[in-house]
Coordinates of C-alpha atoms and ligand atoms in Angstrom, one line a residue:
X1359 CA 130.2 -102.1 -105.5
X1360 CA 129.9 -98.4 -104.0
X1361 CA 130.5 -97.6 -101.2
X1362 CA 128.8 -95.2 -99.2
X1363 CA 131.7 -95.6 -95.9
X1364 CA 132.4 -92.6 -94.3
X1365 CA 135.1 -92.1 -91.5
X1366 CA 133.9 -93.0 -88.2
X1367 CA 135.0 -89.5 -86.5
X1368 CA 135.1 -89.4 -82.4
X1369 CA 132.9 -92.1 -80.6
X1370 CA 130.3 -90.4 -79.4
X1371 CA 127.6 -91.6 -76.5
X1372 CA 124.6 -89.4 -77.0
X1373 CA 123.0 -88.0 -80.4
X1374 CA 125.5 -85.6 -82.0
X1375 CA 122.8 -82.6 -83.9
X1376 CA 124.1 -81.6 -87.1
X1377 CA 121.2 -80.2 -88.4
X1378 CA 119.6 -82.1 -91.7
X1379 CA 120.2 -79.7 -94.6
X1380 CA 120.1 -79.2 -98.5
X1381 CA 123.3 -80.9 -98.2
X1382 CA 121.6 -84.1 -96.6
X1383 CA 122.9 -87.2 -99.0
X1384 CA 119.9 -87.7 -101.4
X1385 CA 119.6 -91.6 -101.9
X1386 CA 117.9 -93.5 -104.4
X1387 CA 114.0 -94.1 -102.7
X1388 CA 111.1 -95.8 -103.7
X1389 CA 108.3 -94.0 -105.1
X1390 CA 106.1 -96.4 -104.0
X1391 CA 106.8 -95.6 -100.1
X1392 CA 104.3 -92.6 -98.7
X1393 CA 105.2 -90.0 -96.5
X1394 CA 104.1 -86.8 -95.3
X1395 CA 105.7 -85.1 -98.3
X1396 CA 105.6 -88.2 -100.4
X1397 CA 102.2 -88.6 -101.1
X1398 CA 102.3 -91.8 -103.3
X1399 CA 98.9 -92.6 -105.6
X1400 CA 96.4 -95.3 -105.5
X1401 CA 94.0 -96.6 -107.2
X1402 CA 91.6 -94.6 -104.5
X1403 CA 93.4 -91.5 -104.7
X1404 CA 96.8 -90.6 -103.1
X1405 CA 98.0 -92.3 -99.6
X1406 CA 100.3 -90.0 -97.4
X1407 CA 101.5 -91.6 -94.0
X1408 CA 101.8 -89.1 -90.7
X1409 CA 104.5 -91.0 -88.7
X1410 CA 103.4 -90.9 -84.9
X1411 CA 106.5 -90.6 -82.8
X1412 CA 106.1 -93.5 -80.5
X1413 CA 102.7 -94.2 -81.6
X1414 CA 101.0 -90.8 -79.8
X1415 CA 99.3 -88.3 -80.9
X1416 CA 97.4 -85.3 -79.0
X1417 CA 93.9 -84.4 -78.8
X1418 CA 94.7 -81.4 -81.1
X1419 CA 96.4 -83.2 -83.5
X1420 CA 93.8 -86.1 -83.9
X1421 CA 91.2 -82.6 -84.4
X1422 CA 93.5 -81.4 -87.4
X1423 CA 94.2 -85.1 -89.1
X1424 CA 90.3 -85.0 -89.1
X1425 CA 89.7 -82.1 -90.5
X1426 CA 92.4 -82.7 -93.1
X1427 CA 91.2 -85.3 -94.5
X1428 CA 87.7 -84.3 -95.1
X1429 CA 88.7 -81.3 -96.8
X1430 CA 92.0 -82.8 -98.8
X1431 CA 91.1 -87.0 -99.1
X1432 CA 88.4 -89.3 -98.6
X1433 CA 88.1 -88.2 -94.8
X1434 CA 89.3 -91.8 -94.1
X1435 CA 92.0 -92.2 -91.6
X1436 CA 94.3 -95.9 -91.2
X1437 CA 96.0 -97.0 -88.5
X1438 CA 99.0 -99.1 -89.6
X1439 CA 100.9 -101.7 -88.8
X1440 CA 103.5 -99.5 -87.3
X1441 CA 101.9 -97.4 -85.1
X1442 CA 101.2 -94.9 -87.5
X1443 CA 98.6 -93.0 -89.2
X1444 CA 97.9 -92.8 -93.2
X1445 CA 95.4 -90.8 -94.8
X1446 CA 93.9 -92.6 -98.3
X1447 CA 92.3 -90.8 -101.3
X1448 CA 94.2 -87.8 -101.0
X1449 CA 92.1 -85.4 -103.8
X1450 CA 94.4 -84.5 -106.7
X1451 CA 95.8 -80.9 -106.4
X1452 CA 95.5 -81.1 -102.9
X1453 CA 98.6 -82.7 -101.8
X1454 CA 100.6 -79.3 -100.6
X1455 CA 97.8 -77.8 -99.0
X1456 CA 97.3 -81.7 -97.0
X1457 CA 101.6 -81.5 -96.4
X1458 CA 101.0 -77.9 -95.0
X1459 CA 98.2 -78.7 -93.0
X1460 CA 99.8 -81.4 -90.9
X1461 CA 102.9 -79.9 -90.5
X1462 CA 101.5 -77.0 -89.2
X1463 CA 99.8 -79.7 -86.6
X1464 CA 103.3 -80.6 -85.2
X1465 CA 102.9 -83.9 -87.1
X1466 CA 106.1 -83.5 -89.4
X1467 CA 109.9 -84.3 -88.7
X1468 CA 112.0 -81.7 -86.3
X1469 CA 113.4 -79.7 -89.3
X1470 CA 110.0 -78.6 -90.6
X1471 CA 110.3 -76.2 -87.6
X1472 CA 113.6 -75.0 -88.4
X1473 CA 112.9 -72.2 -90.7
X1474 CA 116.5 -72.7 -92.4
X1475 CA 115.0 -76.0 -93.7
X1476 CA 113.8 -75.0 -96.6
X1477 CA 114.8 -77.6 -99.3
X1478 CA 111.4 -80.1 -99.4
X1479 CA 113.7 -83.0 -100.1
X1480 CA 115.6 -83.2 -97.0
X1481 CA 112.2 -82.6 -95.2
X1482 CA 110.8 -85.4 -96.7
X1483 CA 114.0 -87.5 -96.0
X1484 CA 114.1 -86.6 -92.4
X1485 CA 110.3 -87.7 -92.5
X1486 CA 110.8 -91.0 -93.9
X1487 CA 113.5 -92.3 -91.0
X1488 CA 110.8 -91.5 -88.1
X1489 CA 111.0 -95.6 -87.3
X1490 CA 111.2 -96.1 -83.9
X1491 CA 108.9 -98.7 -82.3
X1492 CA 107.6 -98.6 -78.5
X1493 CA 105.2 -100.4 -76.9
X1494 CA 101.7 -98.2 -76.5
X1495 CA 101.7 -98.9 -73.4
X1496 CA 105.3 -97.7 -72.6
X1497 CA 106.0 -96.0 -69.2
X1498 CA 103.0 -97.4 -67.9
X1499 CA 102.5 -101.1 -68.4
X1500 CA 103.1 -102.3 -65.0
X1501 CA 105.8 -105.2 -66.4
X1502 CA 107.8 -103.0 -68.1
X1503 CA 111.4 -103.3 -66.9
X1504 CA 112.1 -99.6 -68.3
X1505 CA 110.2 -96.5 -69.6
X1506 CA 111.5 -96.7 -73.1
X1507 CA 110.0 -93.0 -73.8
X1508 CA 113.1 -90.5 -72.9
X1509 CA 115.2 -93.0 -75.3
X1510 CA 112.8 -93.6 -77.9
X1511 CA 112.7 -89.4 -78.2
X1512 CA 116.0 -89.5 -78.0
X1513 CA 116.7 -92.2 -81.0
X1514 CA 114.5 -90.3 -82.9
X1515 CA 116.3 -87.2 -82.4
X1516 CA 119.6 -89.4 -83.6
X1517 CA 118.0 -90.0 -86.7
X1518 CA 116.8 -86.8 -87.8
X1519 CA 120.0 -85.2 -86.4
X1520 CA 122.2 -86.7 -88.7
X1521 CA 122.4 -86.0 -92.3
X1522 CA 123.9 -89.4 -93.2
X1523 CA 120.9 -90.9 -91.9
X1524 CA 118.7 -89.7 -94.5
X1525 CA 120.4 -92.6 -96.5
X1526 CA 118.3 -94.8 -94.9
X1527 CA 115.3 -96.5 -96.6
X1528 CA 111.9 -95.2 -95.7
X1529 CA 111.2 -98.4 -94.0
X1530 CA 114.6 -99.2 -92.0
X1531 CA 113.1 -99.7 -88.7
X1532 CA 114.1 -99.4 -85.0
X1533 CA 112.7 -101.6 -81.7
X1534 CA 112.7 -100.7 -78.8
X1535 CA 111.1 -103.0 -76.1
X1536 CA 111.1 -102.6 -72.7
X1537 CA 109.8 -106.1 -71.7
X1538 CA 106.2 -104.6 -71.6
X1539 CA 103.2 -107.2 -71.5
X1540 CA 101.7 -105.1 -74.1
X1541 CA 104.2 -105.5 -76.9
X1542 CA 104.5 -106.2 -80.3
X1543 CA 107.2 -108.3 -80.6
X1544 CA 106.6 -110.2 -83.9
X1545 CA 107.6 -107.7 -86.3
X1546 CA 111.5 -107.9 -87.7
X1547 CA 112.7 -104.8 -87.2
X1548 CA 116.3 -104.1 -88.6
X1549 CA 117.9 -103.5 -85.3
X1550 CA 115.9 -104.5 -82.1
X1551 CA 116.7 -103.3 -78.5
X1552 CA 115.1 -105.4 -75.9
X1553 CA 115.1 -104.6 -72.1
X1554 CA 116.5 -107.5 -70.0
X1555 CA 117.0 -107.1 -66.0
X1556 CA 119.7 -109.0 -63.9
X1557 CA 121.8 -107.9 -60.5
X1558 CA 123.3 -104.9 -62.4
X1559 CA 120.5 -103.6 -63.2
X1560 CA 118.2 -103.0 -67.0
X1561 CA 120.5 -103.5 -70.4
X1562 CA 118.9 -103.3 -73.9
X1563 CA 120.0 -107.0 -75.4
X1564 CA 120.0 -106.2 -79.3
X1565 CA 120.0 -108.2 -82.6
X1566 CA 120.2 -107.4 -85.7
X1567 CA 116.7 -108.3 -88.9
X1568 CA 114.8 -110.1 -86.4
X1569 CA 112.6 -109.9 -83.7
X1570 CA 113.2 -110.4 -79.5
X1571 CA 113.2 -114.4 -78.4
X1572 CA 109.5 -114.7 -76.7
X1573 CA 108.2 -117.2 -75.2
X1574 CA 105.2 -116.0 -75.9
X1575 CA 103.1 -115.6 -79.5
X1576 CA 107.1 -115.0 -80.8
X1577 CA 107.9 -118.1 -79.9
X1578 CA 105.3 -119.5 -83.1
X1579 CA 106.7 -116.6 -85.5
X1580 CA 108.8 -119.6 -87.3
X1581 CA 111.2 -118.3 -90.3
X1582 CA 109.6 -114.7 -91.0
X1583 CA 110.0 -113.9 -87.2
X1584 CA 114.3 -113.9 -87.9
X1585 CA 114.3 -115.2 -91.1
X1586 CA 117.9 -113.5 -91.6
X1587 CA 118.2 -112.7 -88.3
X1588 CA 121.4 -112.7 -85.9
X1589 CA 119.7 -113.5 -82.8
X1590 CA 120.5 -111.7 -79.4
X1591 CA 124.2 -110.3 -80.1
X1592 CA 125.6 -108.8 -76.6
X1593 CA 123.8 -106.1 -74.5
X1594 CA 124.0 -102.3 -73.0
X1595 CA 123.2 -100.4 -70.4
X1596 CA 120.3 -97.8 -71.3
X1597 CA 122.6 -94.9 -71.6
X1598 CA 124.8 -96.4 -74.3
X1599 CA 121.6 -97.3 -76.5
X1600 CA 121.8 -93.9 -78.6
X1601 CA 125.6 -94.5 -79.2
X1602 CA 124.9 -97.9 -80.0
X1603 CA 122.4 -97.6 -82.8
X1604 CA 124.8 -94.5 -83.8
X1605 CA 127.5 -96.9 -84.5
X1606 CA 124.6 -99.7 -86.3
X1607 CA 123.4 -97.2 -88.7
X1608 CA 126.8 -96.0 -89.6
X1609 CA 128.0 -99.8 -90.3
X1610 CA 125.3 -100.5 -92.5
X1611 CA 125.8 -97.3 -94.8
X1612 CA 129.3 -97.8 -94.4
X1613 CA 129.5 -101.7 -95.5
X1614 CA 126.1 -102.3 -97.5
X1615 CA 126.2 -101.5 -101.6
X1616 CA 124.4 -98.4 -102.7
X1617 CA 121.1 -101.3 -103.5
X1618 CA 120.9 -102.6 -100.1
X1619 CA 118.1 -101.4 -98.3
X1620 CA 117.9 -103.3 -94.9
X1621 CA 120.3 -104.5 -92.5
X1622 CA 119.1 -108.8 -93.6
X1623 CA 120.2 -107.7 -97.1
X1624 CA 123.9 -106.7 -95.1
X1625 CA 123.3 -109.8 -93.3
X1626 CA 123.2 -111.7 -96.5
X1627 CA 127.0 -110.8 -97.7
X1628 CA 128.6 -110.1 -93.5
X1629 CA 128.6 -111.8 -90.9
X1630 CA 127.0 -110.2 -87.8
X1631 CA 130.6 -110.5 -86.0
X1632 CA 132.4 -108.4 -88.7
X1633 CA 129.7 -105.7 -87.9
X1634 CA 129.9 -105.5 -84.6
X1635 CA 133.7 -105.2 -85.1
X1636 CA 132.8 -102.4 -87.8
X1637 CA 130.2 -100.7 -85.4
X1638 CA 133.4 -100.9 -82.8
X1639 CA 134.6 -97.7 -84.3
X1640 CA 132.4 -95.4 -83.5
X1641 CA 132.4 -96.3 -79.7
X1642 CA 134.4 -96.0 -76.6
X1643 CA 133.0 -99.4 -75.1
X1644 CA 133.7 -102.7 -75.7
X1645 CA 130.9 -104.7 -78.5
X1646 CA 131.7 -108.1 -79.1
X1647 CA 129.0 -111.2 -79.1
X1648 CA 127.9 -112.5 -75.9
X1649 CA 127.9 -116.0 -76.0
X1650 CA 125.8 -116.4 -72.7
X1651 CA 122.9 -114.4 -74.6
X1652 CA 122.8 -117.2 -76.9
X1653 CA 119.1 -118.7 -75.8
X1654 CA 118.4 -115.0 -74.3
X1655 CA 114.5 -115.1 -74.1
X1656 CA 112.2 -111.8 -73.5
X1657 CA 111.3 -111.9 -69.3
X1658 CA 108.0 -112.6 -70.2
X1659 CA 105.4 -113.5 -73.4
X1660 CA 104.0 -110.6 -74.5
X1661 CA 99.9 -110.4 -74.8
X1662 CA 98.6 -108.5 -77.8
X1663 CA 94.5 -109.1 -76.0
X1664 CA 95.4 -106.2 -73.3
X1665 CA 95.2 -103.6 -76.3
X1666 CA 91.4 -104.3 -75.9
X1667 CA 89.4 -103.1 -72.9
X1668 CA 90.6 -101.7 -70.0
X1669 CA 93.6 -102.7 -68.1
X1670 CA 95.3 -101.2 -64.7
X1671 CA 98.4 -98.7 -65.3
X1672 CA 102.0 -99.0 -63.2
X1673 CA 101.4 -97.5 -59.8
X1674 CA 98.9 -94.9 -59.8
X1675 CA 95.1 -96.2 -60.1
X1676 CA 94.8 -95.8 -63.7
X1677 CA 94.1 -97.3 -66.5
X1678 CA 94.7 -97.5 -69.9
X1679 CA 91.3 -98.3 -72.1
X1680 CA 91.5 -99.6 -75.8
X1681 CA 89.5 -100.4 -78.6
X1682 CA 89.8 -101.3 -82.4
X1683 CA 88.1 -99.7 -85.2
X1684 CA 87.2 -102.3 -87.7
X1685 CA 90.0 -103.0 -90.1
X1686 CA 91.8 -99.8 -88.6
X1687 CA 90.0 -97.2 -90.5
X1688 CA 89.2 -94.3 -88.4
X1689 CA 86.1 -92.0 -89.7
X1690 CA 86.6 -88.1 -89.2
X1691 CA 83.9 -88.0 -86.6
X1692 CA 85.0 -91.4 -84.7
X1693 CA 88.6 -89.2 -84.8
X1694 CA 87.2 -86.5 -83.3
X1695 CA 85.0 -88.5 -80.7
X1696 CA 88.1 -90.3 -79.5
X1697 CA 90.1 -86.8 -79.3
X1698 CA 87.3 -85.5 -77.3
X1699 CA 87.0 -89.0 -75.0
X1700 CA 91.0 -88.6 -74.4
X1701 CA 90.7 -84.6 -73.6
X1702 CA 87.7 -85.6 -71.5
X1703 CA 88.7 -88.5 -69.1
X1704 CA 92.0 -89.3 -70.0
X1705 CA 95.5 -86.6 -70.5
X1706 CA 94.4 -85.2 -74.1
X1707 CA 97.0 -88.1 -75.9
X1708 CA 95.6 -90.8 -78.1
X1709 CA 98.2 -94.1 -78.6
X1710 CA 98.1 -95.8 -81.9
X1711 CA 98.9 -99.2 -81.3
X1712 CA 100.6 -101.5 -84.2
X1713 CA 97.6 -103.8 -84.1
X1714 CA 95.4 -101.0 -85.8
X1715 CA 93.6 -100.0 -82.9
X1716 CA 94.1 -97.1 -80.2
X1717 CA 94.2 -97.0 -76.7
X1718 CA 93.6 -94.1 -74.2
X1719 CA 96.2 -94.2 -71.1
X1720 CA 95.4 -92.3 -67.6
X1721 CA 91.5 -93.1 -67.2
X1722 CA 90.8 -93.0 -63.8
X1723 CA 88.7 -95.8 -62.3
X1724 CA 85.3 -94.2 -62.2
X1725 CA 85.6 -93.3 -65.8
X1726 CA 86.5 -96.7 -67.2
X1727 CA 82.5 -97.5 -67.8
X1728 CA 82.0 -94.3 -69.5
X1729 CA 85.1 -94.7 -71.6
X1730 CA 84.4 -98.1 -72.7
X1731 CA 80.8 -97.2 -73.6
X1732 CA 81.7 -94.2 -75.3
X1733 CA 84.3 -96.3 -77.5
X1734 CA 81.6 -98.8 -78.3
X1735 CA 79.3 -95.7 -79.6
X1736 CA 81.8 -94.8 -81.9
X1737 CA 82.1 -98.3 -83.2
X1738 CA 85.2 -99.9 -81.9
X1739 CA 85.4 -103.3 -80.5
X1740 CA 87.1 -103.3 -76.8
X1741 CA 86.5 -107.5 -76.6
X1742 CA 88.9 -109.3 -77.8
X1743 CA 86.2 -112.0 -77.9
X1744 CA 84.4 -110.2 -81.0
X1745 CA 85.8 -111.6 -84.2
X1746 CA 86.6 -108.1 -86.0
X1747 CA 89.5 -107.9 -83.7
X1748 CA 91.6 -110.6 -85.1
X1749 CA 91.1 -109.9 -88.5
X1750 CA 93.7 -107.4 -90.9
X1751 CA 93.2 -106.8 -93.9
X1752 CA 95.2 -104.5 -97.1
X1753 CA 93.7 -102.1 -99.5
X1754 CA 92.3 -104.7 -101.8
X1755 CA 91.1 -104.0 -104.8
X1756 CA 89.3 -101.2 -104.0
X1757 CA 92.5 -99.2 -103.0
X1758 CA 95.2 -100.8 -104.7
X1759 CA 95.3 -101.9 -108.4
X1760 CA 97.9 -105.0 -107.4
X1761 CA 94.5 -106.6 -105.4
X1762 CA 92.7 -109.6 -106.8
X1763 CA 90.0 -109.1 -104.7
X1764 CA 88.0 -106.4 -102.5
X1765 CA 89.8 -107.5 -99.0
X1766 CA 88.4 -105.1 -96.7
X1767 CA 84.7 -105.5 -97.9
X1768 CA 85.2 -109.5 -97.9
X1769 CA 87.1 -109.3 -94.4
X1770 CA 83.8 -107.4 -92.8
X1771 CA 81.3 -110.3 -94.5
X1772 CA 84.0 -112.6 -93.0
X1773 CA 84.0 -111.5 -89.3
X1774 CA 80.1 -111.9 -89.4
X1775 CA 80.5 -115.3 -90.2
X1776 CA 83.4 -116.4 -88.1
X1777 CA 84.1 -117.9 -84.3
X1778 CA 86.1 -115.5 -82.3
X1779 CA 89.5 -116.2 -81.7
X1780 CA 90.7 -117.0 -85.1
X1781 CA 93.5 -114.7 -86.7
X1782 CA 92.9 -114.1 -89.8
X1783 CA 94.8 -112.1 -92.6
X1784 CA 93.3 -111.2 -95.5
X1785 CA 95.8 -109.8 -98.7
X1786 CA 94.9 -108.4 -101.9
X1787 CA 98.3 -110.1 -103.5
X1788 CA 101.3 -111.6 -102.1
X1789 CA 103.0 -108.1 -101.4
X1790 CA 101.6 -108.9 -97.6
X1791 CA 101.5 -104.6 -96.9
X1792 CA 99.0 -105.0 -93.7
X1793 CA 101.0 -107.6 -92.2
X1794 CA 105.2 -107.6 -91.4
X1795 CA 104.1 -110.7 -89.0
X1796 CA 103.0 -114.0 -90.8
X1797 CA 99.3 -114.3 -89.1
X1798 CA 98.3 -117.9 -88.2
X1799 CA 96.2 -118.0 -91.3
X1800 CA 96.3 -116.4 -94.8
X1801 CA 93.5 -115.7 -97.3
X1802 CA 95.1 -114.8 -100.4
X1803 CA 93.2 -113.1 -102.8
X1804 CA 93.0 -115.3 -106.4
X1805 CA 90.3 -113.8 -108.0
X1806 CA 87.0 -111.6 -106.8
X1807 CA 85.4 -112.9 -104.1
X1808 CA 87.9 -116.3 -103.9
X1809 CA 91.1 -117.0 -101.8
X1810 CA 93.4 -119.4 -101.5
X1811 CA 93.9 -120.8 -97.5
X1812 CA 96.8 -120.8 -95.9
X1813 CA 97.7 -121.6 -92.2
X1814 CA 101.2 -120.6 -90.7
X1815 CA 103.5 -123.9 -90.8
X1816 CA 107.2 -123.1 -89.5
X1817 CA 108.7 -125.6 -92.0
X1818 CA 107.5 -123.2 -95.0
X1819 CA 108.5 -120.1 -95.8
X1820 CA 105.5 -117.3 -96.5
X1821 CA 102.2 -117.5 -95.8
X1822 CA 102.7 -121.0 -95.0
X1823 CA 100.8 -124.1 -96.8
X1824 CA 98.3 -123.7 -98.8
X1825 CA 95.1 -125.8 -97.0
X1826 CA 92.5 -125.1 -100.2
X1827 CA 92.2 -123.4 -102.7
X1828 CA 89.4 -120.6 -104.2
X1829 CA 87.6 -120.3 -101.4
X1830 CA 84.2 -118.0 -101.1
X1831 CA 84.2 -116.1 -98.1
X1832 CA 81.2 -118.6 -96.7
X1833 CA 83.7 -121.8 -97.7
X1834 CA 86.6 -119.6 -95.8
X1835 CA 84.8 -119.3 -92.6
X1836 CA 83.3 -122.8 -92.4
X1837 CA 86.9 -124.2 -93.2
X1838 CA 88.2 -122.0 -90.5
X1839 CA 86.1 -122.9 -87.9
X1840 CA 86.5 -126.2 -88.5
X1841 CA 90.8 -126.0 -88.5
X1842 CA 90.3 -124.3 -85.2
X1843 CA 89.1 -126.6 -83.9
X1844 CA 90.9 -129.5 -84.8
X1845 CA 94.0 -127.1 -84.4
X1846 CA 93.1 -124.8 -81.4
X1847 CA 96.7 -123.3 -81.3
X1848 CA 97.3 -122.7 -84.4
Ligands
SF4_2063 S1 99.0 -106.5 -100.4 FE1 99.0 -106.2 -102.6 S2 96.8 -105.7 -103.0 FE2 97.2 -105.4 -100.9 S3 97.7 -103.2 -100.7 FE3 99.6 -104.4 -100.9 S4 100.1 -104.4 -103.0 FE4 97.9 -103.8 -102.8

């Protein structure tokens, strides 16, 4: 197989820069993965995706997204499942001009303001490795055991700062929790860092394709939370995070073959103790297992609801107020009305959150009606008792030519029709691209209009079983109701 090893050099504790460069390694990528320089098409035009670092964006920014995407796509923006933003029906012929636009924003990787970075390739490969997860409520959520911020800047500096690193797949991802209520917890990520306290103070517990133990929503995740996973493998203080996850990313492009894009595909052919014992190069501290982390849980469950309304900060008065656009799709005006909210009562900054919504930190108590109201007016739902909030939904048919069925259109008709409470994800295909979590129930598309039911069962792999087949969307939400009910924890 070929090898793409390379000698492990000095350990090193912090981000070494070498500058990514024409000379960056150029592996093979997918087409099909957008970017900001990638702009990948659709069946509704072209989709390029502006990675938020650590889910925030300013006031400024959210101004120039806007106006970007009236003048160069559909004027549509989507919040992902990553905390990230992607503009759809990017207008033919307009794809530099939308690239240009955004990078002059501030919204593209460090290099693009190095003016010896020329080469568009290594820009778009220092792009694509942007994939560091926080919570959106990091630094302020008052359970937080650490402000993961100055590290999560700092990881992302590691990956762009590294021209090795631009071997990585588009979606290799990075989690870093720290033990925030607010958290999304339920997404694999290739390697996860999770804050854990004891007598000597924070450590990041990490694991490798998988997700941090919860005993909260986690706890239900089943097989797709750590299908492949390792579990909690041994822990470090904060300060040796960077030279950790240094020494992770070199292991897997150092042991996995040329085709191996994520670390559960390593996982398949190593055990996890022969990479820590790799990763033990390129480190001056001791990594070995640690058996007592074995049934390592997070401190506490995390609580996906307080994304919605307003909730009080860490220390200071404040709050942080949220609310969720329907489906995630962000209008230009809503855009700008939630840049102006943010610049108005809150400190200019809008956080996307991974649950396709956004949330506006430092609103002082006086402004919480107005700032609530105001995100009603533009449309977004701040309770998480209204229905639209637990629904996702892909592209569909209407964006994608893979989609049996027009998903977002039937998701909208569905939310009308269904109790609150109920999760409910609706997919065009199998390909599951809205959700990297297995939702409590499936509706997978089978023809126009009809689905196939499925609800989450740990003993089966993928969407779960199958409860009925062909549903309309009227027979969906009646059978729904009624499985709540009978099953209110489902
Ligand atoms: S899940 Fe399937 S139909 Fe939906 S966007 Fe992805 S590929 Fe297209």
């Amino acid at each position: 197989m070929p090898s793409r090893d390379a000698k492990p050099g000095a350990p090193l504790n912090r981000a070494s820069p070498s500058p990514v460069s024409s000379h960056a390694v150029t592996p093979p990528r997918s087409p099909a993965c957008p970017g900001l320089l990638r702009i990948v098409p659709a069946r509704d035009g072209g989709i390029c995706r502006i990675k938020l670092p650590g889910g925030v964006l300013c006031a400024a920014q959210a101004h120039a997204i806007a106006d970007a995407s009236t003048r160069h796509a559909s004027g549509v923006a989507e919040l992902t499942n990553r905390a990230n933003l992607q503009l759809r029906g990017v207008r033919s012929g307009h794809e530099a001009a939308l690239s240009a636009a955004l990078i002059g924003a501030g919204l593209g990787p460090a290099a693009a303001n190095d003016p010896h970075t020329t080469d568009p390739t290594a820009l778009t490969y220092a792009d694509d490795i942007r994939n560091v997860m926080i919570s959106p409520a990091a630094g302020r959520d008052p359970h937080a055991l650490i402000d993961t911020t100055p590290l999560c800047a700092e990881l992302l500096t590691l990956l762009q700062s590294d021209a090795r690193f631009a071997a990585l797949s588009p979606k290799f991802a990075l989690l870093l929790d720290g033990g925030e209520r607010l958290a999304r917890v339920d997404h694999p990520h290739d390697v996860w860092l999770a804050a854990s306290a004891d007598e000597e103070g924070v450590r990041f517990v990490f694991g490798l394709a998988g997700c941090p133990d919860s005993t909260g929503e986690n706890a239900n995740a089943g097989d797709h939370r750590d299908a492949n996973g390792t579990g909690a493998l041994a822990a470090v203080p904060p300060s040796r995070v960077p030279a950790l996850v240094r020494a992770l990313l070199h292991t897997f492009l150092g042991l996995a073959p040329a085709d191996a894009t994520r670390m559960r595909d390593l996982l398949a052919t190593h055990a996890a103790d022969a990479l820590l014992q790799h990763a033990q190069r390129f480190v001056d501290f001791p990594l070995a297992r640690d058996a007592s982390l074995r049934h390592w849980q997070r401190h506490l469950p995390a609580d996906a609801s307080l994304r919605l309304g307003a909730h009080a900060q860490r220390g200071d008065g404040t709050w942080h107020v949220g609310g969720q656009p329907p489906l995630g799709r962000l209008d230009a005006a809503t855009l700008n009305g939630l840049a102006a909210l943010a610049q108005q009562h809150g400190n200019g900054m809008l956080h996307a959150t991974p649950w396709q919504s956004v949330l506006l930190p430092d609103i002082a108590t006086n402004a919480v009606p107005a700032v609530l109201a105001k995100l009603s007016a533009l449309g977004l739902a701040c309770d998480p008792a209204q229905a639209i909030t637990h629904l996702i939904a892909c592209a569909g048919s209407a964006g994608c030519a893979k989609g049996l069925a027009d998903t977002k259109t039937d998701a909208l008709q569905l939310a009308e029709r269904l109790p609150a409470g109920i999760d409910v994800h609706l997919t065009g295909c199998p390909r599951s691209c809205a959700a990297a979590h297995r939702a409590p129930y499936t509706l997978l598309a089978a023809a126009p209009g009809r689905y196939d039911l499925y609800r989450r069962d740990d003993e089966r792999p993928g969407f779960g079983q199958c409860v009925a087949p062909q549903l309309t969307i009227d027979e969906a939400a009646a059978l729904l109701a009624r499985l709540a009910r009978s099953t209110p924890h489902a």
